[in-house]
Structure formats: structure tokens, C-alpha cells
XYZ file of C-alpha atoms in Angstrom:
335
model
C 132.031 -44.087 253.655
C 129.754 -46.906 254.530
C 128.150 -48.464 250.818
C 125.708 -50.855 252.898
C 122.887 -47.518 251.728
C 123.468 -46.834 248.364
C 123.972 -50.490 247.523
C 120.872 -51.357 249.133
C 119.553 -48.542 247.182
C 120.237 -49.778 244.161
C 119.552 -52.963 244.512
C 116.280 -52.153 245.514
C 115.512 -49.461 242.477
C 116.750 -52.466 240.204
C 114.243 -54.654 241.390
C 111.296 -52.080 241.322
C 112.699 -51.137 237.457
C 112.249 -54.932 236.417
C 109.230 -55.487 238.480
C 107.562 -52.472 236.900
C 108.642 -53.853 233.380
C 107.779 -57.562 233.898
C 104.149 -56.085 234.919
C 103.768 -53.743 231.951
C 104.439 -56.553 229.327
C 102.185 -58.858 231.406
C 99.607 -56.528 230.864
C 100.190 -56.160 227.240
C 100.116 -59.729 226.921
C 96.724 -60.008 228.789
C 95.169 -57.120 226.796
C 96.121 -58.767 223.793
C 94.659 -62.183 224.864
C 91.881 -60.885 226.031
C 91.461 -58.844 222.735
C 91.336 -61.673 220.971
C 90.721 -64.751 223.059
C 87.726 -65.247 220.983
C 88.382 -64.990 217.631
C 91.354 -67.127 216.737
C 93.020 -70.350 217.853
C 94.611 -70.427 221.719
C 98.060 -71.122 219.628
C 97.900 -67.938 217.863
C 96.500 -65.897 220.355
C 100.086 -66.930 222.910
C 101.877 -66.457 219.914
C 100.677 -62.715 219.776
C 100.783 -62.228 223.655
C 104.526 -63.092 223.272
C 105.233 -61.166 219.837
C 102.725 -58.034 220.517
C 104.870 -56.225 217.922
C 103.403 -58.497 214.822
C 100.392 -56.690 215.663
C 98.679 -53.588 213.917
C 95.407 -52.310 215.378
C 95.098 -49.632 213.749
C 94.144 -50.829 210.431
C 96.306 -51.940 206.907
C 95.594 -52.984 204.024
C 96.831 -56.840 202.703
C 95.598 -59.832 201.400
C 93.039 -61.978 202.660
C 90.878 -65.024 202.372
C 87.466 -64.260 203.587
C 84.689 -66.782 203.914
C 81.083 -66.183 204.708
C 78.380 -69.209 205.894
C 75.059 -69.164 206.478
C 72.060 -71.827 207.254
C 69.708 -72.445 203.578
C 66.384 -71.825 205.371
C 67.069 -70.854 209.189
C 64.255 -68.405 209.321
C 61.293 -71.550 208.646
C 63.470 -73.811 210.969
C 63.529 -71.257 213.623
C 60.044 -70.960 213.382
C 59.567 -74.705 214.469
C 61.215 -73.222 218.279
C 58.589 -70.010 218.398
C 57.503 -71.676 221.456
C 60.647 -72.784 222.900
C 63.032 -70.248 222.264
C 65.719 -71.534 225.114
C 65.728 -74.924 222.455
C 66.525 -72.879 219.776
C 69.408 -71.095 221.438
C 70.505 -74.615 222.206
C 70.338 -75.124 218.823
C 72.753 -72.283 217.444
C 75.269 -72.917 220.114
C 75.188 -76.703 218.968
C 75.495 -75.091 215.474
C 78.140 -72.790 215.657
C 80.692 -74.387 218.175
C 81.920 -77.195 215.615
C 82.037 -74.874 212.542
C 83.673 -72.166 214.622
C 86.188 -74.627 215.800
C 86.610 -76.074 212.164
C 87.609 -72.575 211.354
C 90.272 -71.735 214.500
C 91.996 -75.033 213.948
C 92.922 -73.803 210.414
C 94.349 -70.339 211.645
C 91.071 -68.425 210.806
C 90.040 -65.585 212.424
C 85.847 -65.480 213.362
C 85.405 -61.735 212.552
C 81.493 -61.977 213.444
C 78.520 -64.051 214.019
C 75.085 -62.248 212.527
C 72.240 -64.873 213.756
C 72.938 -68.421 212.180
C 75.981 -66.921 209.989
C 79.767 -66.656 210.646
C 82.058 -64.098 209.013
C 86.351 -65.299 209.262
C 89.200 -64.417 207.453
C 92.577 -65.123 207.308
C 95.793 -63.771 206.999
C 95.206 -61.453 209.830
C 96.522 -60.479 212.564
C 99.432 -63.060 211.714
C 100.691 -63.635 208.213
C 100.042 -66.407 206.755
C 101.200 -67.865 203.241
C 98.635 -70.893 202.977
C 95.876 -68.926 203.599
C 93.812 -69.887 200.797
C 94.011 -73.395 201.160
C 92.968 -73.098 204.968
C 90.171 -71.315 204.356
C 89.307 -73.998 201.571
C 89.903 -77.029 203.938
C 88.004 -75.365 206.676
C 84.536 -74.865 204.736
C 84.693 -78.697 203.651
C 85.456 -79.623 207.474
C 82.069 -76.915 208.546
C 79.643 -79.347 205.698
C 80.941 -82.466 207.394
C 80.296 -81.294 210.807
C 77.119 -80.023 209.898
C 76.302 -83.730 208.429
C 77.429 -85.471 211.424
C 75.326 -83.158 213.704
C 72.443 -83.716 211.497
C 72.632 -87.195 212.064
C 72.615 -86.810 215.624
C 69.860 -84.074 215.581
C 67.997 -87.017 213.620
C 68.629 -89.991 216.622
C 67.422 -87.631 219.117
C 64.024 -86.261 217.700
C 63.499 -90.386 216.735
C 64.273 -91.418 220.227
C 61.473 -88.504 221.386
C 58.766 -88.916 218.609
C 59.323 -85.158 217.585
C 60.046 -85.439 214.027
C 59.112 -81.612 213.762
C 62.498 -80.347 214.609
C 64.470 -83.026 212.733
C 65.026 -80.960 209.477
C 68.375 -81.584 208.373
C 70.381 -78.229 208.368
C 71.886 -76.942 204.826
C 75.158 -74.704 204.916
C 75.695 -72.284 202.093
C 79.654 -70.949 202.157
C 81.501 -68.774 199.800
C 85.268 -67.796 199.873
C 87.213 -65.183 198.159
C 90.605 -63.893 198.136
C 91.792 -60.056 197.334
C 92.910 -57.181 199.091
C 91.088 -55.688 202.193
C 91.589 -53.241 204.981
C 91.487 -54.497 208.826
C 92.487 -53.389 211.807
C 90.133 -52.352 214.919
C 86.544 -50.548 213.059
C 83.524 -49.581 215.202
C 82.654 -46.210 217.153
C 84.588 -44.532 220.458
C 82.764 -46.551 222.319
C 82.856 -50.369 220.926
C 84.581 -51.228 218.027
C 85.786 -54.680 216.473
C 88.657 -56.284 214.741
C 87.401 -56.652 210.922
C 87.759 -56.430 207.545
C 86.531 -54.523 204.871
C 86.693 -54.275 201.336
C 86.251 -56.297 197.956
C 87.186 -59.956 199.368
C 84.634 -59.342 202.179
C 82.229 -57.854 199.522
C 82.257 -61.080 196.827
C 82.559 -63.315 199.572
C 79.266 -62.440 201.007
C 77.684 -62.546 197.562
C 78.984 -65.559 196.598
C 77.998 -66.890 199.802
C 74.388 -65.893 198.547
C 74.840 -67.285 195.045
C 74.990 -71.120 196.446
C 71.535 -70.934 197.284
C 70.627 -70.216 193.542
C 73.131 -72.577 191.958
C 71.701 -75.046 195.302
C 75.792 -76.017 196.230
C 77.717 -76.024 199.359
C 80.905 -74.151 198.715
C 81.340 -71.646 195.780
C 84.925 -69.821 195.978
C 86.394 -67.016 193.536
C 88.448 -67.445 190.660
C 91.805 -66.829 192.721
C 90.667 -68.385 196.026
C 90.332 -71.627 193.688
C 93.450 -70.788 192.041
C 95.601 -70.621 195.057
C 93.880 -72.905 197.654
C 92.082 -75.450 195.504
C 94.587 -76.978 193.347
C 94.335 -80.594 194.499
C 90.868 -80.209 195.815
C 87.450 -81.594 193.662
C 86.406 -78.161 192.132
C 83.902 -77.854 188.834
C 83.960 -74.120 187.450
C 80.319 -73.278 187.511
C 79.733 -70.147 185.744
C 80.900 -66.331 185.142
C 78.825 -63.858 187.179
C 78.631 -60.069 187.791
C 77.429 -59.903 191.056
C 75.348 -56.888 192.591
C 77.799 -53.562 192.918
C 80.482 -55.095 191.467
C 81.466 -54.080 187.873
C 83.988 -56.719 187.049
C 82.935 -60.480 186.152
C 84.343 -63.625 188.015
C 84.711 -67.130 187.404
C 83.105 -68.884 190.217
C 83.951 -72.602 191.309
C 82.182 -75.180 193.453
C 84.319 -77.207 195.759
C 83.195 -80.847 196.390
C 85.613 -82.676 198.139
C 88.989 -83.214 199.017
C 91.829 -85.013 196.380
C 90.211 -88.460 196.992
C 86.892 -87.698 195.590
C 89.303 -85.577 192.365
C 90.551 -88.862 191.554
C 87.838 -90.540 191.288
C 87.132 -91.614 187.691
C 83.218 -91.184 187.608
C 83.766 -87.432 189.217
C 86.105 -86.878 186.559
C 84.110 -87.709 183.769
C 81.445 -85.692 185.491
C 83.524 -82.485 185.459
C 84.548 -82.891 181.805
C 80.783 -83.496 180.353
C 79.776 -80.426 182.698
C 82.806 -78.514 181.116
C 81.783 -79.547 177.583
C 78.619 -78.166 178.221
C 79.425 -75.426 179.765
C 81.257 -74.392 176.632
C 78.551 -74.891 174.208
C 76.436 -72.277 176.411
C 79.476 -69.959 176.302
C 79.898 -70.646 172.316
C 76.090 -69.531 172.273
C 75.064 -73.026 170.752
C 72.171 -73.060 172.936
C 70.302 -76.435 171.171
C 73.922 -77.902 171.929
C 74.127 -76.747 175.229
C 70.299 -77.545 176.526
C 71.064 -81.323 175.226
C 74.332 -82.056 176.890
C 72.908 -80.426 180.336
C 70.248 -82.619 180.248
C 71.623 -85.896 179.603
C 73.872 -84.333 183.144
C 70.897 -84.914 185.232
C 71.358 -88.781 186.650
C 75.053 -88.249 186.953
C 74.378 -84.596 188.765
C 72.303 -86.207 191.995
C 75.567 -87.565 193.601
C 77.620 -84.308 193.313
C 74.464 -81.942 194.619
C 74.676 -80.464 190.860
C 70.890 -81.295 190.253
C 69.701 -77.108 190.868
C 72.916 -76.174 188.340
C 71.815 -78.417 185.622
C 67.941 -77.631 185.927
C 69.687 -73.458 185.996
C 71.278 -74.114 182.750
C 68.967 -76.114 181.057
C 66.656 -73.190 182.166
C 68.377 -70.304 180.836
C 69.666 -72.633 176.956
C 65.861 -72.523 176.528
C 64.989 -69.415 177.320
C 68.346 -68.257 174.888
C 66.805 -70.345 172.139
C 63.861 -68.187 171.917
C 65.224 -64.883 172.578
C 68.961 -64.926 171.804
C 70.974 -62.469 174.126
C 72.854 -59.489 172.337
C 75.531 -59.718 170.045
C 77.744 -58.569 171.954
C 76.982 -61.112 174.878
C 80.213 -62.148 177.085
C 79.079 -65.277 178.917
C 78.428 -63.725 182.294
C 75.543 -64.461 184.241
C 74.150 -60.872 185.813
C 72.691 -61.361 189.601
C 71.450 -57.783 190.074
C 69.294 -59.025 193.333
C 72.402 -61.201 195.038
């Protein structure tokens, strides 16, 4: 019996079985790359082309870190390009490269971008156990890149006499940590990878509450708890926002552990905290005075709009005391 056949038979259905195979995962790992190529870092995105199984599309619920940004006052700054809307394109791609980038390098995952504003989260698609402090370093890396592209934005409408477009750009961020669904969301025939559920929902709102308090970074209770520890945080206030039944503690981040050390900051944070006491302990006399004597020390900080809130509402207590049964927390029905 001559065996030159079936071993070249063999050989050749071995080498069509592993070709086959070798294509299929290729394939996988493109689809996944492609999938999510731009959303997340290039390091996570191999690391999921070569470990497809740590991946589940199809949606699960588990914790995450979700931060919302947006621009304080895009809509009159916009306005400024009505005539030269390809400069104002410029201008968002300018804007949201570095903070998108300030984001991936931490592990974060860009869910969205709705106009000027960015939606991330992390913790998904790959676990990740610090991902309350990344989301925490990220937002103070997006203010700093905003301020150094302010200052260039500045140079150039100097060097061309067109001090109309040289209006520094604010960021408003808020963070919060807590269980949410994601997986791939959308109709048959687009969908997304997101996240939904009370994280995304208090992140957004907080992210809407640093316009009224006039900060950069307010963060939930256990988003400060878990990724702020060493960071320069001031507890603000205790809100119930709008559809949410439960109160939270909100904090404002304001730099990293250099600026915590500091001795001025500290003593800052500790007359703030004594204050905010004596609003809480409904001494509102008390509480108006020691806000007020806050209002030189607040300008460095960015506290200025908190102090003038609280002075604000002590007053306005004075006269008509809230009820009895009053808890502390601040009610924004319209954010």
C-alpha cells in the first residue's frame, strides 16, 4: 500500500484545520479592536483582542466609576464662531483630544461625546480594582489640560489681534461610583457599548451641580471615599438631586496630595468645615458669620460661588427658618 496519498492527505487537512482556526481568532481579534479601537487605551484594547473571553457584550451589571464633563458656557462661546463654523470644529477637536486622552491613559472607557461633553467610565470591559482613583486622577489631569490650552488659545488670538475668541474655557466634571448595567445598548441597527443606571444618573447631575456651587470637580460620597483619600477634597454639602430619593454627601476635589498638605489649604478646609456645621446645627447667625469671614481665603481655592451660596441661603434661614424636621440636605429639583 503506497502512504505517499493519505499522508499527503493529512498533512494537508492539518494545515487547512489550523489555517481555518488561526483566521477565525484573527477575526475575533479584529472585530474586537475594531469594536473598541475608540473608546479605550491601545493597551487595553490588545489586551482584549488576545483575551476575547474577559469580554461580555451582552450586558451585566457591576460596579463602576462614571464621570461626566462639560464646557461652563459653550453655547455663548460657540456663538463667537456663527460665522466660521470650520474654526469652531477646530476648536472641539482641540478640546476634546487632550481630555479624551487624559481619560484613556487612566484605563477609562469614553462611552460618548454629546457636543462639548464627554461621558467615560471605568471598570468596564476589563476589571479594574483602582477604578475610583483613576477616574479621580483623570478629571484633575482634563482641568490642567484645559488650563494649558487656554493659555495657548490666549498667545494665538494676541499674536492675531482677535481677542473675541480668547475666552478662557471652564470645565465642569462630576464622578460617582455605584452599580450600573453595560454591555452593547442601542437598536438592531446601531447600538453602543454603555452604561446605565444610578452611577451614570448622579454623575450627570453632579456634573450639573458644579456650575451652581461654581467648582471644577464635585464627586459622590463613595467615589471620594474610595478614590480620594490622599487627594485635596472639602465636603461641600448634602443634596437630593432631581429623581433621586436618597441624599448624598458631595465633595469638591482640588488638587492632588501636595496642595492637601499644604498648611493654608488645611486651615481652609477646617474653617469651611466649622461652618459648615453651624448651618447643619441650624445656627444660622453662626453660620452666615463664619462663611463670610471665608471670602478672602475662598478666591485661591475657586470657593468664592460656595461661600456667597451659603451665606445666601444662612440669611434667607434667619428669616424664615426651615421645618422642624429639616435634615441638612440641599433639594435641587431643577438639576
Amino acid at each position: 500500500l503506497d502512504q505517499t496519498f493519505p499522508i499527503l492527505g493529512l498533512t494537508a487537512v492539518y494545515i487547512f484545520g489550523s489555517g481555518f482556526l488561526y483566521f477565525q481568532t484573527e477575526r475575533e481579534r479584529n472585530r474586537v479592536r475594531q469594536a473598541f479601537s475608540h473608546y479605550i487605551a491601545p493597551s487595553l484594547v490588545e489586551q482584549l483582542a488576545k483575551h476575547p473571553e474577559q469580554l461580555k457584550l451582552g450586558g451585566e451589571t457591576r460596579e463602576l466609576t462614571v464621570l461626566f464633563s462639560d464646557v461652563r458656557g459653550f453655547t455663548g462661546i460657540a456663538e463667537g464662531y456663527r460665522d466660521d463654523p470650520g474654526q469652531l470644529i477646530e476648536l472641539m477637536n482641540r478640546l476634546l483630544t487632550p481630555l479624551s486622552n487624559a481619560i484613556t491613559e487612566r484605563s477609562g472607557t469614553i462611552d460618548k461625546y454629546i457636543g462639548d461633553a464627554i461621558m467615560a467610565f471605568w471598570n468596564a470591559p476589563l476589571d479594574d480594582p483602582d477604578h475610583c482613583r483613576r477616574a479621580c486622577e483623570a478629571s484633575l489631569d482634563m482641568i490642567a489640560r484645559l488650563q494649558d490650552l487656554n493659555t495657548v488659545r490666549q498667545a494665538e488670538t494676541t499674536a492675531r489681534d482677535d481677542a473675541g475668541r480668547a475666552a478662557p474655557l471652564r470645565l465642569g466634571i462630576g464622578i460617582a461610583t455605584g452599580s450600573a448595567i453595560v454591555g452593547n445598548m442601542g437598536s438592531r441597527m446601531r447600538f453602543d457599548y454603555s452604561a446605565l443606571g444610578d452611577a451614570v444618573n448622579l454623575a450627570s447631575r453632579l456634573e450639573n451641580l458644579t456650575g451652581y456651587y461654581g467648582v471644577g470637580i464635585l464627586v459622590s460620597d463613595t467615589a471620594c471615599r474610595l478614590g480620594a483619600s490622599d487627594l485635596a477634597v472639602i465636603e461641600i454639602d448634602t443634596v437630593r438631586v432631581k429623581g433621586r430619593e436618597h441624599p448624598e454627601r458631595i465633595w469638591a476635589i482640588l488638587g492632588g496630595p501636595d496642595l492637601k498638605a499644604d498648611r493654608a489649604f488645611q486651615s481652609f478646609r477646617d474653617r469651611f468645615s466649622t461652618a459648615l456645621d453651624a448651618y447643619r446645627q441650624k445656627d444660622w447667625a453662626s453660620a452666615k458669620d463664619r462663611f463670610g469671614a471665608l471670602a478672602e481665603a475662598a478666591a485661591p481655592y475657586g470657593f468664592n460661588d460656595v461661600i456667597e451660596r451659603f451665606v445666601d441661603r444662612s440669611t434667607h434661614f434667619g428669616w424664615a427658618p426651615p421645618a422642624p424636621d429639616w435634615d441638612g440636605v440641599w433639594q435641587t429639583q431643577k438639576m
